[in-house]
Amino acid sequence: MISGINLQNAIPSEVVSLIFDNGFTPARAWREYLQLSQEECAIKLGISQAAYSQLETSNNPRKTTRNKLATALGINPEQLDC
């Protein structure tokens, strides 16, 4: 580990590029980076694909929603704060 950098909360450059170059929300960028479908994420969250689609387009989800989404994606909630 490099001193002063918390790699558990790191954000891959590919995710950053998807957000800034493609205009994706952090949720969509992470999903695309992890090569998951909306349906797969929806199943992990116990919601419909349509409901997941709405959640993914939100620029500012509630904290509880963000935490559930992070768990479904296998990342830390702070990694959705980019």
PDB file of C-alpha atoms in Angstrom:
ATOM      1  CA  MET A   1       0.000   0.000   0.000  1.00  0.00           C
ATOM      2  CA  ILE A   2       1.276   3.433  -0.931  1.00  0.00           C
ATOM      3  CA  SER A   3       1.420   5.708   2.091  1.00  0.00           C
ATOM      4  CA  GLY A   4      -1.610   7.985   2.391  1.00  0.00           C
ATOM      5  CA  ILE A   5      -3.697   6.249  -0.278  1.00  0.00           C
ATOM      6  CA  ASN A   6      -6.621   4.064   0.736  1.00  0.00           C
ATOM      7  CA  LEU A   7      -6.837   1.505  -2.071  1.00  0.00           C
ATOM      8  CA  GLN A   8     -10.090   0.073  -0.682  1.00  0.00           C
ATOM      9  CA  ASN A   9     -11.806   3.282  -1.758  1.00  0.00           C
ATOM     10  CA  ALA A  10      -9.862   3.741  -4.998  1.00  0.00           C
ATOM     11  CA  ILE A  11     -11.729   4.485  -8.200  1.00  0.00           C
ATOM     12  CA  PRO A  12     -10.320   2.918 -11.371  1.00  0.00           C
ATOM     13  CA  SER A  13      -9.450   5.332 -14.153  1.00  0.00           C
ATOM     14  CA  GLU A  14     -11.899   3.495 -16.415  1.00  0.00           C
ATOM     15  CA  VAL A  15     -14.756   4.401 -14.066  1.00  0.00           C
ATOM     16  CA  VAL A  16     -13.638   8.022 -13.954  1.00  0.00           C
ATOM     17  CA  SER A  17     -13.484   8.104 -17.761  1.00  0.00           C
ATOM     18  CA  LEU A  18     -16.996   6.679 -18.077  1.00  0.00           C
ATOM     19  CA  ILE A  19     -18.278   9.402 -15.751  1.00  0.00           C
ATOM     20  CA  PHE A  20     -16.479  12.365 -17.281  1.00  0.00           C
ATOM     21  CA  ASP A  21     -16.105  11.320 -20.916  1.00  0.00           C
ATOM     22  CA  ASN A  22     -19.469   9.586 -21.363  1.00  0.00           C
ATOM     23  CA  GLY A  23     -21.540  11.501 -18.818  1.00  0.00           C
ATOM     24  CA  PHE A  24     -22.542   8.348 -16.934  1.00  0.00           C
ATOM     25  CA  THR A  25     -23.678   8.491 -13.325  1.00  0.00           C
ATOM     26  CA  PRO A  26     -21.251   6.801 -10.915  1.00  0.00           C
ATOM     27  CA  ALA A  27     -23.726   3.917 -10.523  1.00  0.00           C
ATOM     28  CA  ARG A  28     -23.836   3.272 -14.260  1.00  0.00           C
ATOM     29  CA  ALA A  29     -20.083   3.704 -14.666  1.00  0.00           C
ATOM     30  CA  TRP A  30     -19.391   1.116 -11.969  1.00  0.00           C
ATOM     31  CA  ARG A  31     -21.981  -1.293 -13.398  1.00  0.00           C
ATOM     32  CA  GLU A  32     -20.466  -1.011 -16.869  1.00  0.00           C
ATOM     33  CA  TYR A  33     -16.929  -1.353 -15.480  1.00  0.00           C
ATOM     34  CA  LEU A  34     -17.925  -4.502 -13.584  1.00  0.00           C
ATOM     35  CA  GLN A  35     -19.640  -5.824 -16.737  1.00  0.00           C
ATOM     36  CA  LEU A  36     -22.979  -6.325 -15.028  1.00  0.00           C
ATOM     37  CA  SER A  37     -26.367  -5.890 -16.653  1.00  0.00           C
ATOM     38  CA  GLN A  38     -29.113  -3.792 -15.136  1.00  0.00           C
ATOM     39  CA  GLU A  39     -31.066  -7.024 -14.672  1.00  0.00           C
ATOM     40  CA  GLU A  40     -28.228  -8.609 -12.672  1.00  0.00           C
ATOM     41  CA  CYS A  41     -27.995  -5.570 -10.398  1.00  0.00           C
ATOM     42  CA  ALA A  42     -31.768  -5.432 -10.007  1.00  0.00           C
ATOM     43  CA  ILE A  43     -31.836  -9.070  -8.902  1.00  0.00           C
ATOM     44  CA  LYS A  44     -29.107  -8.399  -6.320  1.00  0.00           C
ATOM     45  CA  LEU A  45     -31.175  -5.503  -4.983  1.00  0.00           C
ATOM     46  CA  GLY A  46     -34.486  -7.378  -5.111  1.00  0.00           C
ATOM     47  CA  ILE A  47     -36.107  -4.829  -7.439  1.00  0.00           C
ATOM     48  CA  SER A  48     -37.282  -4.778 -11.039  1.00  0.00           C
ATOM     49  CA  GLN A  49     -34.987  -3.856 -13.906  1.00  0.00           C
ATOM     50  CA  ALA A  50     -37.133  -0.770 -14.557  1.00  0.00           C
ATOM     51  CA  ALA A  51     -36.755   0.358 -10.933  1.00  0.00           C
ATOM     52  CA  TYR A  52     -33.009  -0.224 -11.147  1.00  0.00           C
ATOM     53  CA  SER A  53     -32.838   1.839 -14.328  1.00  0.00           C
ATOM     54  CA  GLN A  54     -34.451   4.770 -12.517  1.00  0.00           C
ATOM     55  CA  LEU A  55     -32.103   4.351  -9.555  1.00  0.00           C
ATOM     56  CA  GLU A  56     -29.081   4.303 -11.854  1.00  0.00           C
ATOM     57  CA  THR A  57     -30.010   7.602 -13.494  1.00  0.00           C
ATOM     58  CA  SER A  58     -30.296   9.416 -10.166  1.00  0.00           C
ATOM     59  CA  ASN A  59     -27.442  11.851  -9.600  1.00  0.00           C
ATOM     60  CA  ASN A  60     -28.022  12.001  -5.856  1.00  0.00           C
ATOM     61  CA  PRO A  61     -29.542   8.802  -4.418  1.00  0.00           C
ATOM     62  CA  ARG A  62     -30.440   8.620  -0.734  1.00  0.00           C
ATOM     63  CA  LYS A  63     -27.753   7.308   1.581  1.00  0.00           C
ATOM     64  CA  THR A  64     -29.583   4.030   2.233  1.00  0.00           C
ATOM     65  CA  THR A  65     -30.104   3.504  -1.499  1.00  0.00           C
ATOM     66  CA  ARG A  66     -26.463   4.303  -2.200  1.00  0.00           C
ATOM     67  CA  ASN A  67     -25.363   1.809   0.465  1.00  0.00           C
ATOM     68  CA  LYS A  68     -27.564  -0.946  -0.987  1.00  0.00           C
ATOM     69  CA  LEU A  69     -26.316  -0.196  -4.482  1.00  0.00           C
ATOM     70  CA  ALA A  70     -22.687  -0.316  -3.336  1.00  0.00           C
ATOM     71  CA  THR A  71     -23.300  -3.664  -1.656  1.00  0.00           C
ATOM     72  CA  ALA A  72     -24.885  -5.037  -4.837  1.00  0.00           C
ATOM     73  CA  LEU A  73     -21.894  -3.851  -6.874  1.00  0.00           C
ATOM     74  CA  GLY A  74     -19.386  -5.143  -4.319  1.00  0.00           C
ATOM     75  CA  ILE A  75     -17.826  -1.738  -3.698  1.00  0.00           C
ATOM     76  CA  ASN A  76     -17.686   0.735  -0.813  1.00  0.00           C
ATOM     77  CA  PRO A  77     -20.419   3.408  -0.751  1.00  0.00           C
ATOM     78  CA  GLU A  78     -17.746   6.125  -0.863  1.00  0.00           C
ATOM     79  CA  GLN A  79     -16.715   4.860  -4.291  1.00  0.00           C
ATOM     80  CA  LEU A  80     -20.049   6.122  -5.648  1.00  0.00           C
ATOM     81  CA  ASP A  81     -19.178   9.682  -4.577  1.00  0.00           C
ATOM     82  CA  CYS A  82     -17.208  10.659  -7.638  1.00  0.00           C
TER      83      CYS A  82
END
